[in-house]
Short mmCIF file of C-alpha atoms in Angstrom, two decimals:
data_model
loop_
_atom_site.label_atom_id
_atom_site.label_comp_id
_atom_site.label_asym_id
_atom_site.label_seq_id
_atom_site.Cartn_x
_atom_site.Cartn_y
_atom_site.Cartn_z
CA MET A 1 -4.64 40.18 31.69
CA THR A 2 -2.96 38.89 28.64
CA LEU A 3 0.56 37.42 28.63
CA LYS A 4 2.59 38.62 25.59
CA ILE A 5 5.83 36.89 24.59
CA ASN A 6 8.39 38.67 22.45
CA HIS A 7 9.34 36.73 19.25
CA PRO A 8 12.98 36.09 20.39
CA TYR A 9 11.70 34.25 23.53
CA LYS A 10 8.89 32.25 21.84
CA ILE A 11 11.21 29.30 21.03
CA LEU A 12 12.84 29.39 24.50
CA TYR A 13 9.40 29.54 26.13
CA PHE A 14 8.25 26.53 23.98
CA LEU A 15 11.35 24.51 24.97
CA VAL A 16 10.96 25.28 28.69
CA VAL A 17 7.32 24.29 28.64
CA LEU A 18 8.15 21.14 26.72
CA PHE A 19 10.92 20.28 29.23
CA LEU A 20 8.57 20.70 32.20
CA TRP A 21 6.00 18.54 30.55
CA SER A 22 8.50 15.95 29.69
CA CYS A 23 10.00 15.63 33.15
CA ASN A 24 7.58 13.03 34.35
CA THR A 25 8.66 10.36 31.88
CA THR A 26 7.96 7.51 34.29
CA LYS A 27 4.25 8.38 34.69
CA ASN A 28 3.04 5.09 33.23
CA ILE A 29 5.95 2.91 34.41
CA SER A 30 4.56 0.35 36.94
CA ASP A 31 6.25 -0.45 40.27
CA GLY A 32 9.11 -2.79 39.72
CA GLU A 33 9.67 -1.63 36.26
CA TYR A 34 12.16 0.81 34.90
CA LEU A 35 12.19 3.23 31.93
CA LEU A 36 15.26 2.65 29.75
CA LYS A 37 16.96 5.99 29.96
CA SER A 38 20.14 5.40 27.97
CA ASN A 39 22.51 2.99 26.26
CA SER A 40 26.25 3.78 26.42
CA ILE A 41 28.69 1.96 24.15
CA HIS A 42 32.37 2.05 25.21
CA VAL A 43 34.90 0.55 22.73
CA GLN A 44 38.08 -0.12 24.60
CA ASP A 45 41.50 -1.79 23.97
CA ILE A 46 42.15 -5.02 25.74
CA GLU A 47 44.30 -4.89 28.93
CA ASN A 48 48.00 -4.51 28.20
CA ALA A 49 47.32 -4.22 24.54
CA SER A 50 50.33 -4.09 22.24
CA GLU A 51 50.63 -1.55 19.46
CA TYR A 52 49.43 -4.16 17.10
CA GLU A 53 46.32 -4.83 19.08
CA LYS A 54 45.21 -1.25 19.72
CA VAL A 55 42.23 0.18 17.86
CA LEU A 56 42.49 3.56 16.28
CA LYS A 57 40.36 6.34 17.74
CA VAL A 58 38.37 6.83 14.53
CA GLU A 59 37.73 3.13 14.34
CA LYS A 60 36.47 3.06 17.91
CA LYS A 61 34.14 5.79 17.00
CA ARG A 62 32.85 3.96 14.01
CA LEU A 63 32.37 0.71 15.94
CA ALA A 64 30.56 2.46 18.79
CA THR A 65 28.12 4.07 16.30
CA ASP A 66 27.49 0.62 14.64
CA LEU A 67 27.13 -1.31 17.85
CA SER A 68 24.65 1.24 19.26
CA GLY A 69 22.20 0.12 16.52
CA LEU A 70 22.49 -3.58 17.49
CA ALA A 71 21.14 -3.27 21.05
CA LEU A 72 17.78 -5.10 21.23
CA GLN A 73 16.37 -2.27 23.33
CA VAL A 74 16.92 1.43 22.54
CA PRO A 75 15.54 4.42 24.55
CA ASN A 76 12.52 6.41 23.45
CA LYS A 77 13.44 8.93 20.66
CA LYS A 78 14.80 12.23 21.80
CA PHE A 79 14.55 15.78 20.44
CA LEU A 80 17.63 18.04 20.94
CA TYR A 81 19.21 15.12 22.92
CA ILE A 82 16.95 16.06 25.98
CA PHE A 83 13.26 16.07 25.23
CA GLN A 84 11.21 12.96 24.54
CA PRO A 85 8.15 14.53 22.83
CA ARG A 86 6.78 11.10 21.49
CA LEU A 87 6.88 9.65 25.00
CA PHE A 88 5.30 12.90 26.32
CA PHE A 89 2.32 12.36 23.86
CA TYR A 90 1.85 8.88 24.94
CA ASN A 91 1.78 9.87 28.66
CA ALA A 92 -0.49 12.82 27.94
CA THR A 93 -3.10 10.62 26.31
CA HIS A 94 -2.79 7.49 28.45
CA ASN A 95 -4.88 7.45 31.71
CA PRO A 96 -5.67 3.87 32.80
CA LYS A 97 -8.54 5.02 35.19
CA LYS A 98 -10.29 7.13 32.46
CA GLU A 99 -9.79 4.34 29.92
CA GLN A 100 -11.29 1.72 32.21
CA LYS A 101 -14.33 4.00 32.77
CA ARG A 102 -14.79 4.44 28.93
CA GLU A 103 -14.43 0.64 28.48
CA ALA A 104 -17.09 0.06 31.27
CA LYS A 105 -19.56 2.22 29.34
CA GLY A 106 -18.89 0.20 26.17
CA LYS A 107 -16.75 2.88 24.51
CA SER A 108 -13.21 2.54 23.10
CA SER A 109 -10.36 3.19 25.51
CA TYR A 110 -9.82 6.72 24.24
CA ASN A 111 -11.54 9.26 22.03
CA LYS A 112 -10.76 9.90 18.30
CA PHE A 113 -8.42 12.88 19.08
CA ASN A 114 -6.35 10.89 21.66
CA GLY A 115 -6.38 7.89 19.28
CA TRP A 116 -5.01 10.01 16.45
CA ILE A 117 -2.22 11.24 18.71
CA ARG A 118 -1.46 7.80 19.93
CA GLU A 119 -1.18 6.54 16.33
CA LYS A 120 0.67 9.39 14.78
CA LEU A 121 2.75 11.14 17.41
CA ALA A 122 3.10 8.90 20.46
CA GLU A 123 5.57 6.20 21.47
CA ALA A 124 5.04 3.83 24.29
CA PRO A 125 7.75 3.87 27.04
CA VAL A 126 10.61 1.39 26.59
CA VAL A 127 10.47 -0.69 29.68
CA PHE A 128 13.98 -2.06 30.50
CA ASP A 129 14.32 -5.86 30.16
CA SER A 130 17.59 -7.22 31.56
CA THR A 131 17.03 -10.63 29.91
CA LEU A 132 17.81 -9.02 26.51
CA LEU A 133 21.34 -7.90 27.52
CA ILE A 134 22.93 -11.25 26.74
CA SER A 135 21.27 -11.50 23.26
CA SER A 136 22.52 -7.89 22.62
CA GLU A 137 26.02 -8.79 23.76
CA GLU A 138 26.05 -11.88 21.28
CA LYS A 139 24.66 -9.71 18.45
CA MET A 140 27.40 -7.10 18.96
CA THR A 141 30.19 -9.74 19.28
CA ASN A 142 29.04 -11.42 16.02
CA TYR A 143 29.21 -8.04 14.32
CA LEU A 144 32.74 -7.46 15.48
CA ILE A 145 33.71 -10.93 14.36
CA ASN A 146 32.20 -10.23 10.87
CA GLN A 147 34.36 -7.10 10.78
CA GLY A 148 37.52 -9.11 11.28
CA TYR A 149 37.86 -8.80 15.09
CA PHE A 150 37.94 -12.54 15.70
CA ASN A 151 38.89 -12.29 19.41
CA ALA A 152 36.17 -9.68 20.19
CA ASP A 153 34.39 -9.64 23.52
CA VAL A 154 31.33 -7.59 24.64
CA SER A 155 30.04 -7.26 28.21
CA SER A 156 27.27 -5.16 29.75
CA GLU A 157 26.05 -3.86 33.08
CA PHE A 158 23.20 -1.66 34.19
CA LYS A 159 22.19 0.93 36.88
CA LEU A 160 18.70 1.39 38.27
CA HIS A 161 17.74 4.65 39.86
CA LYS A 162 14.22 6.29 40.42
CA LYS A 163 12.31 4.00 37.98
CA LYS A 164 15.04 4.55 35.21
CA ALA A 165 17.65 2.28 33.83
CA GLU A 166 21.07 3.03 32.38
CA VAL A 167 22.79 0.36 30.32
CA PHE A 168 26.50 0.34 29.72
CA TYR A 169 28.15 -1.89 27.09
CA LYS A 170 31.84 -2.51 26.93
CA ALA A 171 33.34 -3.80 23.68
CA PHE A 172 36.85 -5.18 23.37
CA PRO A 173 37.62 -5.71 19.68
CA ALA A 174 41.41 -6.68 20.07
CA LYS A 175 43.39 -6.85 16.95
CA ARG A 176 41.72 -6.87 13.51
CA TYR A 177 42.64 -9.48 10.97
CA SER A 178 43.33 -8.72 7.24
CA PHE A 179 43.20 -10.71 3.99
CA ASN A 180 46.47 -12.18 2.98
CA GLU A 181 46.79 -14.58 -0.03
CA THR A 182 43.85 -15.93 -2.01
CA PHE A 183 43.89 -19.56 -3.17
CA PHE A 184 41.31 -21.56 -5.19
CA GLU A 185 40.42 -25.15 -5.31
CA ILE A 186 38.61 -25.70 -8.63
CA GLU A 187 38.26 -29.03 -10.25
CA ASP A 188 36.87 -27.85 -13.60
CA PRO A 189 39.75 -26.21 -15.64
CA ASP A 190 37.24 -24.09 -17.65
CA ILE A 191 35.80 -22.64 -14.47
CA ASP A 192 39.27 -22.19 -13.09
CA LYS A 193 40.16 -20.19 -16.20
CA VAL A 194 37.16 -17.78 -15.96
CA VAL A 195 37.66 -17.22 -12.25
CA LYS A 196 41.41 -16.38 -12.53
CA ALA A 197 40.80 -14.17 -15.54
CA ASN A 198 38.45 -11.99 -13.61
CA MET A 199 40.49 -11.53 -10.45
CA ALA A 200 41.21 -7.87 -11.16
CA LYS A 201 37.73 -7.16 -10.12
CA SER A 202 37.98 -9.08 -6.82
CA PHE A 203 36.45 -7.60 -3.66
CA ILE A 204 39.28 -9.32 -1.62
CA LYS A 205 42.59 -7.41 -1.82
CA LYS A 206 45.74 -8.35 0.05
CA GLY A 207 46.10 -6.18 3.18
CA ASP A 208 42.43 -5.10 3.24
CA PRO A 209 40.66 -5.67 6.63
CA TYR A 210 38.64 -8.92 6.79
CA THR A 211 34.85 -8.48 6.52
CA THR A 212 32.16 -11.13 5.96
CA ASP A 213 30.45 -8.73 3.54
CA ALA A 214 33.55 -8.78 1.22
CA LEU A 215 33.31 -12.55 1.06
CA LYS A 216 29.72 -12.32 0.20
CA LEU A 217 30.31 -9.89 -2.52
CA GLU A 218 33.18 -12.01 -3.86
CA GLN A 219 30.82 -15.00 -4.07
CA GLU A 220 28.16 -12.99 -5.99
CA ARG A 221 30.90 -11.46 -8.27
CA ILE A 222 32.33 -14.87 -9.17
CA ALA A 223 28.98 -16.36 -9.84
CA LEU A 224 28.04 -13.47 -12.11
CA ALA A 225 31.35 -13.82 -14.05
CA LEU A 226 30.61 -17.48 -14.61
CA ASN A 227 27.05 -16.85 -15.70
CA ASN A 228 28.25 -14.29 -18.13
CA ASN A 229 30.65 -16.94 -19.58
CA GLY A 230 28.14 -19.73 -20.19
CA PHE A 231 27.89 -21.38 -16.81
CA PHE A 232 24.24 -20.40 -16.35
CA SER A 233 23.41 -22.86 -13.63
CA PHE A 234 26.24 -21.64 -11.37
CA THR A 235 25.22 -19.76 -8.25
CA LYS A 236 26.95 -18.17 -5.29
CA ASN A 237 25.92 -21.18 -3.22
CA ASN A 238 28.33 -23.28 -5.26
CA ILE A 239 31.23 -21.31 -3.72
CA LEU A 240 32.51 -22.11 -0.19
#
């Protein structure tokens, strides 16, 4: 008897099979360990925030996206937000008992085909490590500070269930600071003249949100302007 599948249902059939195969994602997770299932980033206003301190919805979305990439641990890659094919390929080719038997016979842990899959398609499970949460919080907080949210705070918590871990980050940016007036302290009058003559190209504009990147770009811009005007030994490190 041959099972025939009509073309419109082939993709659905494939997805169902992949889903069933992907269900046992904790196959190679040892007792006492947990597979990192998800990271959730929630950007919120501080309690009793004034209108001046509230963060716009579109800005919260941007910050959440940026912060999600700063977590020191991220879950295994997903396909269609559900399936984890790379983790599936790892589990399908990883059998500790068989690998031990092969090693006992003087062979490599897995055959060439499995080795190719492991190298090209597979991804080892991300085992949750709670000790990395504090470092992730600090990294996220520093990012917010560099974006002008000088009073930012980030906290985290996690939930463990059936050998899987869910992590929740809460970020409280508070108000964002902006650039106001720009002043220079320059002892050399010739350097002072060049710097002020090129201010129209400045990356720091009054009213723009503060960012550390803007300051770095301004350092590089001023150094280049001075180099182009004969101060060849001047570098961005000369600017504080």
